[in-house]
Short mmCIF file of C-alpha atoms and ligand atoms in Angstrom, two decimals:
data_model
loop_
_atom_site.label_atom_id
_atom_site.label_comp_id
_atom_site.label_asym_id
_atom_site.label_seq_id
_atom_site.Cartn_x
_atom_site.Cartn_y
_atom_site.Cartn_z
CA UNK A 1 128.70 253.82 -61.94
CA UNK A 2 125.37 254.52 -59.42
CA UNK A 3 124.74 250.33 -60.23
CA UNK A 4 128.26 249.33 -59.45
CA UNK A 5 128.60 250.99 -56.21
CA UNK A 6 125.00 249.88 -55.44
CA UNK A 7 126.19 246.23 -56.32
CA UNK A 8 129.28 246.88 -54.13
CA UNK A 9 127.14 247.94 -51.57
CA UNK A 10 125.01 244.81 -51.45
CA UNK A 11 128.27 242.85 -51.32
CA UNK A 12 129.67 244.09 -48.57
CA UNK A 13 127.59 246.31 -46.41
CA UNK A 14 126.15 243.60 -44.07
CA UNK A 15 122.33 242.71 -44.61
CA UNK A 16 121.30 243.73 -41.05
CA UNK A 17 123.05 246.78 -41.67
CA UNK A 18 121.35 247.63 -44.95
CA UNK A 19 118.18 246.52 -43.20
CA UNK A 20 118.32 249.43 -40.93
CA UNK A 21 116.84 252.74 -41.08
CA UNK A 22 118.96 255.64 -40.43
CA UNK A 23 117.66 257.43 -36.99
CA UNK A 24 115.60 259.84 -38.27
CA UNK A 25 115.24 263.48 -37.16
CA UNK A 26 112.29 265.40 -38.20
CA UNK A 27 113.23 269.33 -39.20
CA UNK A 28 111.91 271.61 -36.51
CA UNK A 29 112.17 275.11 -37.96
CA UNK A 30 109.84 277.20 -36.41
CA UNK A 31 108.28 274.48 -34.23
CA UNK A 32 107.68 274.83 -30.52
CA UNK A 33 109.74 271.88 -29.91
CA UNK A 34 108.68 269.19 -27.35
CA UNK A 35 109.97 266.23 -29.26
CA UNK A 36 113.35 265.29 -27.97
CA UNK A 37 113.36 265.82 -23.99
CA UNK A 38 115.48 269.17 -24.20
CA UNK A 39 115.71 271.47 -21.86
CA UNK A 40 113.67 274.55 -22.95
CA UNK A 41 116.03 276.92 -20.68
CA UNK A 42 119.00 278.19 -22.06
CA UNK A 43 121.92 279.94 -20.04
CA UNK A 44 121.55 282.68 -18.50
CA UNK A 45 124.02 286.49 -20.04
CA UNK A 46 126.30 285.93 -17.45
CA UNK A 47 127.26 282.24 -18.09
CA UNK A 48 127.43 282.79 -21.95
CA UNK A 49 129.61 285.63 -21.29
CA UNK A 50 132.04 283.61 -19.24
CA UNK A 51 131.75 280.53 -21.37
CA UNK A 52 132.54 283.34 -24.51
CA UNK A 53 135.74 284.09 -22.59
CA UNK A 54 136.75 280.18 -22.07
CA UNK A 55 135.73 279.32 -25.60
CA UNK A 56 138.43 282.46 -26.39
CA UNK A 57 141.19 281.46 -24.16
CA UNK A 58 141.16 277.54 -25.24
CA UNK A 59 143.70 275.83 -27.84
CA UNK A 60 141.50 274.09 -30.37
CA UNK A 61 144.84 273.20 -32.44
CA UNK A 62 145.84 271.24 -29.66
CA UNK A 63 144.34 267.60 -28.77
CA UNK A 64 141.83 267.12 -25.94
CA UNK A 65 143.06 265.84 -22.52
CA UNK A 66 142.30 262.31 -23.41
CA UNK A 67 142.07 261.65 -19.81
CA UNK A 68 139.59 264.49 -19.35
CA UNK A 69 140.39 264.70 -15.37
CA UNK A 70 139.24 267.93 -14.34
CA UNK A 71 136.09 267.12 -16.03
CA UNK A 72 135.66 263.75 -14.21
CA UNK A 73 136.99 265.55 -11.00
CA UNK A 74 134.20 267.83 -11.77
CA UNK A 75 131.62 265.15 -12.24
CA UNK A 76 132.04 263.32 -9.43
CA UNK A 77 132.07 266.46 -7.19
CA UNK A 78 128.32 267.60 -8.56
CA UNK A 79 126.92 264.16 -9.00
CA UNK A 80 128.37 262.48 -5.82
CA UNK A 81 129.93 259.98 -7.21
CA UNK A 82 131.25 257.14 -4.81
CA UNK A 83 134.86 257.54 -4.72
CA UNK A 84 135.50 254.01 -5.17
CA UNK A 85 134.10 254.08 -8.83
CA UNK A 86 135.92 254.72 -11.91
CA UNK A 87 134.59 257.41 -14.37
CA UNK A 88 134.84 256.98 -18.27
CA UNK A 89 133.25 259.86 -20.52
CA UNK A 90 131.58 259.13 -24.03
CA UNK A 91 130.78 261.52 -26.76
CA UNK A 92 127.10 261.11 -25.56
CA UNK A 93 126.12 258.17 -23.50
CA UNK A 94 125.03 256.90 -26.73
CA UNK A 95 128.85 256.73 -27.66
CA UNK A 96 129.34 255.22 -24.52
CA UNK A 97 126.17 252.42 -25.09
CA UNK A 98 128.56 251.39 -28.17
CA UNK A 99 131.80 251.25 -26.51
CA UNK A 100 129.82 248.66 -24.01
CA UNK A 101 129.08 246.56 -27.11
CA UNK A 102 132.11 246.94 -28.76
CA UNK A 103 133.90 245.24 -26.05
CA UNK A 104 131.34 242.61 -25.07
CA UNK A 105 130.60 241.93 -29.08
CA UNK A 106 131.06 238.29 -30.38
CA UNK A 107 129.53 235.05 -31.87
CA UNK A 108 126.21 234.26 -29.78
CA UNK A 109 126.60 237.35 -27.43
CA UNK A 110 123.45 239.04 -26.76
CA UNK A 111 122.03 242.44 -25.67
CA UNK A 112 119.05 242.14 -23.55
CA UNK A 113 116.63 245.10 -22.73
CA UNK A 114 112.97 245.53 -21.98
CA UNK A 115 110.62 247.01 -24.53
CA UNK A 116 109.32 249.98 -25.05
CA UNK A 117 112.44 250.89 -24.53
CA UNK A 118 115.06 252.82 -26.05
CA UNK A 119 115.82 252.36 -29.51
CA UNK A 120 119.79 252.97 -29.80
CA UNK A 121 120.35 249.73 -27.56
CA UNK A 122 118.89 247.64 -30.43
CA UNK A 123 120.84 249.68 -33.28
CA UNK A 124 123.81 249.54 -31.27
CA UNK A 125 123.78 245.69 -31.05
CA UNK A 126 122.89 245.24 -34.33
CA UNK A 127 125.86 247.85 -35.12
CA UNK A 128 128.12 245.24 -33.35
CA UNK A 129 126.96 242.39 -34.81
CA UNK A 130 125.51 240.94 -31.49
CA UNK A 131 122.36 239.49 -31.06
CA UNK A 132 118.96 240.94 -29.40
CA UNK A 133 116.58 240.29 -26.86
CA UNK A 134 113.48 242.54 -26.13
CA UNK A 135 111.31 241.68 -23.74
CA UNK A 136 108.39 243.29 -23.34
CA UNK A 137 107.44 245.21 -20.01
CA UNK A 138 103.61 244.56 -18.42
CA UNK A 139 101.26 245.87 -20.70
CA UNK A 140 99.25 247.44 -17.97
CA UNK A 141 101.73 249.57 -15.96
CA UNK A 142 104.95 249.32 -18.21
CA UNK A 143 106.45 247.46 -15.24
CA UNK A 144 109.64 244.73 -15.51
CA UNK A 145 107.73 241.27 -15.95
CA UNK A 146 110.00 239.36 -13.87
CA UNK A 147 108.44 236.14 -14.72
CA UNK A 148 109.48 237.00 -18.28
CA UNK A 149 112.82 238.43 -17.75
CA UNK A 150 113.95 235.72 -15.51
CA UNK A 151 113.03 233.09 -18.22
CA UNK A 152 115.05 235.60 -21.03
CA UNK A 153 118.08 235.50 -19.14
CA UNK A 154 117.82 232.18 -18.59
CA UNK A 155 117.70 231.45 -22.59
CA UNK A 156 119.96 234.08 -23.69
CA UNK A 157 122.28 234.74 -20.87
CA UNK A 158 122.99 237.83 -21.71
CA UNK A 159 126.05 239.41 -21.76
CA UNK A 160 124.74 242.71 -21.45
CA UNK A 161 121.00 244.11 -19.89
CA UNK A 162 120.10 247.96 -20.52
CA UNK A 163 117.68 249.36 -18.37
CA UNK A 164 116.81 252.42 -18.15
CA UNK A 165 115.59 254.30 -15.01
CA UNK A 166 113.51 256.41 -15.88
CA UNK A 167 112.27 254.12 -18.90
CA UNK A 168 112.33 256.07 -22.10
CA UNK A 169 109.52 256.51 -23.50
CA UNK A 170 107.12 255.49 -20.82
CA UNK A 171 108.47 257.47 -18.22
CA UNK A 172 108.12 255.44 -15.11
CA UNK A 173 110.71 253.85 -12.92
CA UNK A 174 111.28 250.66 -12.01
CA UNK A 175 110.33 249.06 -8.90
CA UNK A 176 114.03 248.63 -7.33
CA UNK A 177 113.62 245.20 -5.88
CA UNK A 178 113.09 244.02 -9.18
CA UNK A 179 115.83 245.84 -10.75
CA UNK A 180 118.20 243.71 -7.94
CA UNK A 181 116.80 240.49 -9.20
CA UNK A 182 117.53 241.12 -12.42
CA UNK A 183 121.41 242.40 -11.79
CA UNK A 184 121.61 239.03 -9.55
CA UNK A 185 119.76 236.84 -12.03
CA UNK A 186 122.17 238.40 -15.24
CA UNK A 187 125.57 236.43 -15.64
CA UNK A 188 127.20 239.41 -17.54
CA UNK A 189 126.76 243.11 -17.04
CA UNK A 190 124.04 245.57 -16.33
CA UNK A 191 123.96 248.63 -17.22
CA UNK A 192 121.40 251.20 -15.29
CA UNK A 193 120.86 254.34 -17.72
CA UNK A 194 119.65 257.35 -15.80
CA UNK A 195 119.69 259.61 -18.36
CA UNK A 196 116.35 261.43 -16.76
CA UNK A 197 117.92 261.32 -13.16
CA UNK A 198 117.91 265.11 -13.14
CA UNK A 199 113.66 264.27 -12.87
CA UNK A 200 113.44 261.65 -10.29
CA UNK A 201 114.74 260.75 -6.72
CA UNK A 202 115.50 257.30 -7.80
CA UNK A 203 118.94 256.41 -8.41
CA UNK A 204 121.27 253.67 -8.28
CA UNK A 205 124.32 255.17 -8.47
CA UNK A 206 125.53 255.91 -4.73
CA UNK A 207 125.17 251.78 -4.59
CA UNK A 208 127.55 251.30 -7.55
CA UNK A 209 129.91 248.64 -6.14
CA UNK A 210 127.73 246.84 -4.30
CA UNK A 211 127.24 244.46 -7.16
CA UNK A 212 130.11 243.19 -9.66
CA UNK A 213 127.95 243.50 -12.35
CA UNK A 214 126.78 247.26 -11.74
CA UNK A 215 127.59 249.85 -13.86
CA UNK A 216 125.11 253.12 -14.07
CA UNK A 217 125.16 255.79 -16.77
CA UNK A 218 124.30 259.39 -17.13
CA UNK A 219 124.46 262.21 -19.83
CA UNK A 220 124.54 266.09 -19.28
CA UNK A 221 121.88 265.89 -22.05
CA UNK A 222 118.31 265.94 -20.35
CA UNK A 223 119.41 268.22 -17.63
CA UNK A 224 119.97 270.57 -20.33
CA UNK A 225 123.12 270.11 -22.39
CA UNK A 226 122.19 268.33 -25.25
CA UNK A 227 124.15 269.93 -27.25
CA UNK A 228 127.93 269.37 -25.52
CA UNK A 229 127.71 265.39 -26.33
CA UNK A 230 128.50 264.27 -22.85
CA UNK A 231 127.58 261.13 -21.13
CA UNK A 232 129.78 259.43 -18.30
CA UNK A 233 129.92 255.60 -16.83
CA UNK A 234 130.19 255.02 -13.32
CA UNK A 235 130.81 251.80 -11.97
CA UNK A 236 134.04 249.10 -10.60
CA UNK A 237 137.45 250.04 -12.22
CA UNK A 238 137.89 246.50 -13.32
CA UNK A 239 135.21 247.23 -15.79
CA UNK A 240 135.85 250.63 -16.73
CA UNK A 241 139.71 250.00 -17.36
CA UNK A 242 138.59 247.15 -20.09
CA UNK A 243 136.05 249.09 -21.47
CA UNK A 244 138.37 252.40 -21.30
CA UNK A 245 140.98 250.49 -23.97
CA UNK A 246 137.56 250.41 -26.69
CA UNK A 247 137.07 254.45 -26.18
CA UNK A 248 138.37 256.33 -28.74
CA UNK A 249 141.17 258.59 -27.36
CA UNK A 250 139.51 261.93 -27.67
CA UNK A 251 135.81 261.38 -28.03
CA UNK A 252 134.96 264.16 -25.17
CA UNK A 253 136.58 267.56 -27.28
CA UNK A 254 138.26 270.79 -25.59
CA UNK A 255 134.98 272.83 -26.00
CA UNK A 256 132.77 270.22 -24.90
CA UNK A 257 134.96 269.37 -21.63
CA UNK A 258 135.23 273.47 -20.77
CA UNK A 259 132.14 273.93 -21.32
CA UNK A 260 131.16 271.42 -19.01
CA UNK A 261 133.52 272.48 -16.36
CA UNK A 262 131.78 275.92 -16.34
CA UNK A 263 128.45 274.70 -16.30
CA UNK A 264 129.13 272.26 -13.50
CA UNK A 265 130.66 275.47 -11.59
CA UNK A 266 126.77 276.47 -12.13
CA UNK A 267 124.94 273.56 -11.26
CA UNK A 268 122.49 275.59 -9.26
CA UNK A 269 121.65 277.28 -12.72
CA UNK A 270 120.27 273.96 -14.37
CA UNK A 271 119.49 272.50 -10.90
CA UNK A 272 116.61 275.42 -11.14
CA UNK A 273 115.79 274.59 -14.58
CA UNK A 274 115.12 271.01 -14.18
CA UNK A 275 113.63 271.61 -10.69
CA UNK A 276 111.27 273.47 -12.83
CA UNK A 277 111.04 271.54 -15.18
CA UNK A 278 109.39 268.80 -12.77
CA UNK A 279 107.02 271.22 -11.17
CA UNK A 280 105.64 272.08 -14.69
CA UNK A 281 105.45 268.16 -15.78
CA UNK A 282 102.89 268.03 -12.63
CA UNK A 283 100.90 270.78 -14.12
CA UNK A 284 101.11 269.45 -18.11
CA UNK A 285 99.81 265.83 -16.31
CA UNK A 286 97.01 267.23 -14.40
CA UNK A 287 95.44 269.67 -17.60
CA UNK A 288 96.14 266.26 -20.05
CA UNK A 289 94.03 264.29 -17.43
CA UNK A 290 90.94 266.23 -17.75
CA UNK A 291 91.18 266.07 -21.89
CA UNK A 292 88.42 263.85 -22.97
CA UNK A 293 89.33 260.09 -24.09
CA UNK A 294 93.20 261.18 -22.90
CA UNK A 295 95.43 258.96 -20.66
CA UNK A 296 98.38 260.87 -19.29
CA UNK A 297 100.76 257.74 -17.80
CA UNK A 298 102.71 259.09 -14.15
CA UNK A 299 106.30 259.95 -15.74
CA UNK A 300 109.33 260.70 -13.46
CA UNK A 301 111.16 262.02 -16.20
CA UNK A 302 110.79 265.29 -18.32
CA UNK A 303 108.38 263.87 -21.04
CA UNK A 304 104.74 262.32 -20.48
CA UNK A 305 103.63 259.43 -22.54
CA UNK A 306 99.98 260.23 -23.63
CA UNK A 307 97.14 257.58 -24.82
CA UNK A 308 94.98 259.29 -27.13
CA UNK A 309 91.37 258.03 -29.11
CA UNK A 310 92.38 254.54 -30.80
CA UNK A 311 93.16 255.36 -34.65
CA UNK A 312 94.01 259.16 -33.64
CA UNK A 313 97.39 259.25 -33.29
CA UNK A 314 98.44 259.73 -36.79
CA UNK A 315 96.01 262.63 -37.12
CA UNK A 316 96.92 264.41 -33.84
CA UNK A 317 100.49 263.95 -34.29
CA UNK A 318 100.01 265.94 -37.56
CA UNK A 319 97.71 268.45 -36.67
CA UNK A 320 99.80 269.60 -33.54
CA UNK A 321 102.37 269.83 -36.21
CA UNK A 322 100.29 271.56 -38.04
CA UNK A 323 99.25 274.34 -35.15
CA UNK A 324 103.24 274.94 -34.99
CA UNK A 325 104.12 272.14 -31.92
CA UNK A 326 106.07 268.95 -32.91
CA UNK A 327 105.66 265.73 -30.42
CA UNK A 328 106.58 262.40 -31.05
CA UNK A 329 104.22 260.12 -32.69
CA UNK A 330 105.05 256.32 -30.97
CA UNK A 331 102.35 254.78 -32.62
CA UNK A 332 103.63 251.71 -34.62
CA UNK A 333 106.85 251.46 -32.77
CA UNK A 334 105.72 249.05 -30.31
CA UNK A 335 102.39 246.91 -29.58
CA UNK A 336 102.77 248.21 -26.84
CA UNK A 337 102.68 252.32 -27.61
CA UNK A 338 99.42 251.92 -29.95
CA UNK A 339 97.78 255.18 -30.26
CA UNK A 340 100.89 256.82 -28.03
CA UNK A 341 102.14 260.31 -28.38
CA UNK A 342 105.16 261.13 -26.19
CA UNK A 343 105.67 265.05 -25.26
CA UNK A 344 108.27 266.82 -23.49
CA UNK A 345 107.81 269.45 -20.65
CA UNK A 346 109.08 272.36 -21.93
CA UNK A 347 107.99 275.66 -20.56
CA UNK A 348 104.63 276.90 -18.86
CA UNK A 349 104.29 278.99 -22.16
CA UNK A 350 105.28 276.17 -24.21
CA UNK A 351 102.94 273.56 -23.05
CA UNK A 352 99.85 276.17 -22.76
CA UNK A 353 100.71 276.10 -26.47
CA UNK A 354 100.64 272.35 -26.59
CA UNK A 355 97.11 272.37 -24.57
CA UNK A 356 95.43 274.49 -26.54
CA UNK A 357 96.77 272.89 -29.86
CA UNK A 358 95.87 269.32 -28.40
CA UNK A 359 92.85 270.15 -27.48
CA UNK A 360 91.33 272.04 -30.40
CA UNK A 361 92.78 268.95 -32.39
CA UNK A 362 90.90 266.47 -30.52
CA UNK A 363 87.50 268.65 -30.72
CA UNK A 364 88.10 269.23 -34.72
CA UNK A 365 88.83 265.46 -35.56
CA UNK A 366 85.52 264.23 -33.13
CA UNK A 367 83.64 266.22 -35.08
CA UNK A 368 85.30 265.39 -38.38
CA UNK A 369 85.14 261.54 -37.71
CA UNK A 370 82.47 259.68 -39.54
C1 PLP B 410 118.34 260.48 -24.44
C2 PLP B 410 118.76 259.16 -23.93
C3 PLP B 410 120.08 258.74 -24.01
C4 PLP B 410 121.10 259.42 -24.89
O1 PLP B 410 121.77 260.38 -24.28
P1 PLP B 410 122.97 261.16 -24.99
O2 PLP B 410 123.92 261.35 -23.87
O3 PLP B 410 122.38 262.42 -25.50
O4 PLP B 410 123.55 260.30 -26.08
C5 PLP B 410 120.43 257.54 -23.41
N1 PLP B 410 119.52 256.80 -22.79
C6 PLP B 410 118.23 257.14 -22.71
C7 PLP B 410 117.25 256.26 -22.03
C8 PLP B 410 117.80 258.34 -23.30
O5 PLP B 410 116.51 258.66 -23.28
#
């Protein structure tokens, strides 16, 4: 039985989709966890409390608004949203990455991005059957290598370019002038993912508009609601009401949309968090400076991407795990992010832990190393 199904399999599962790895999430029990750029704050007794009475009063035998408008109402009050942009929500901006490519999708359309960059806009294309394009970003500075991307746009022509701002995992933004060149030099769309704007004063998205081409994206995730599954789109209606017919018709669910209305009635509650949150990724940057044979790259986003001893990473990635703190090893991933470990900011307690475990783990494999 196994053997038939696996022959079935091998019929019909496509070959690029067998090829794949599933996206793999290491267990975390009883790990200080500064793997996945959470927020480390949760919310505070009053805000459970009321979100406890919300979660009481709300129909969960009924369907979701599929329109979700006092959510997007909400959105574009706290995020200042241009009014003349439409809104569409995804279950996760993830979700919303695959609605993009569901509607673009078709024989010799490709998905361009830069690389390192992040992973789901490769899966997703290959989910959709489209082609990829990754080009890689300067090797010194992880900047856009215009040179390069021009001549990748002019070979592929794309019909869609990710780029995130705040780049994921290497933490810097883009230089914007560059980022205009490219949305002028693409002939299809370009999306803009800020999923770490809650960390930086960069944005595009009060200029949404201003090109045809534009659309920016955001999640709720980083600045500290990971868990809800909420990412929006922002960007011309003419877009949005295409892409809006590929969206499932109730990806964003009650709890996640009331919960979201409540903690958008409290944005000054994660606005403190993540304000902290940056204050602390100054502090985490300066102590990883002074660690011997350690390069700390300048991040405006709530993770630092970390150069350690060539051959190390491995080693260190395991013996942090080891001393109870789990990171992400990025070594192998990219030519790019040889002997990389990527942490996130968590809190002052939290990365003291990380310090002290990164440290000792340096000292113990120096001496260990033959
Ligand atoms: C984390 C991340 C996302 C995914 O966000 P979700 O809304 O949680 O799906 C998208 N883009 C980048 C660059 C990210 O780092």
């Amino acid at each position: 039985m196994t053997d038939e199904a696996a022959d079935h399999v091998a019929r019909w599962v496509r070959p690029e989709i067998r090829a794949l790895s599933a996206y793999h999430v290491p267990d975390a029990s009883g790990l200080i966890k500064l793997d996945a750029m959470e927020n480390p704050y949760g919310w505070p007794a009053e805000l459970r409390e009321e979100w406890a009475a919300l979660a009481r009063a709300t129909a969960v035998n009924r369907y979701p608004d599929p329109r979700a408008q006092p959510l997007k109402d909400a959105l574009r009050a706290a995020m200042n949203i241009p009014a003349a942009a439409g809104i569409l929500l995804g279950n996760g901006s993830d979700e919303i990455i695959q609605t993009i490519a569901l509607a673009l999708a078709g024989p010799d359309r490709t998905v361009l991005t830069v690389e390192p960059g992040f992973v789901m806009y490769r899966m997703i294309a290959t989910f959709a059957g489209m082609r990829y394009c990754g080009v890689p970003l300067r090797a010194a500075d992880f900047a856009l290598d215009l040179p390069a991307l021009r001549a990748a746009i002019e070979a592929h022509r794309p019909a869609v370019v990710f780029l995130a701002q705040p780049n994921n995992p290497t933490g810097n933004c883009f230089d914007e002038a560059a980022l205009f060149e490219v949305i002028e030099a693409v002939p299809g769309l370009v999306v803009v993912d800020e999923a770490y704007a809650p960390f930086t004063d960069a944005s595009l998205l009060p200029r949404v508009g201003e090109w045809p081409n534009l659309l920016v994206m955001r999640t709720v995730s980083k600045m500290g609601l990971a868990g809800l599954r909420l990412g929006y789109l922002a960007g011309p209606a003419a877009w949005l009401d295409e892409l809006d017919k590929v969206r499932l018709p109730y990806n964003v669910n009650v709890l996640t949309q009331r919960a979201a209305e409540l903690a958008l009635r409290h944005k000054a509650v994660l606005d403190a968090q993540t304000a902290a949150i940056r204050t602390e990724r100054a502090v985490l940057h300066g102590a990883l400076a002074t660690l011997p044979g350690v390069t700390p790259y300048p991040s405006e986003a709530n993770f630092i991407l970390v150069r350690v001893p060539a051959g190390r990473a491995g080693a260190l990635f395991a013996g942090l795990r080891e001393r109870g703190v789990l990171v992400k090893n990025l070594h192998g991933g990219h030519p790019l992010l040889a002997d990389c470990l990527r942490v996130t900011v968590g809190t002052p307690q939290e990365n003291a832990a990380f310090l002290a475990a990164f440290a000792a783990c340096l000292e113990g494999g120096t001496a260990g190393r033959g």
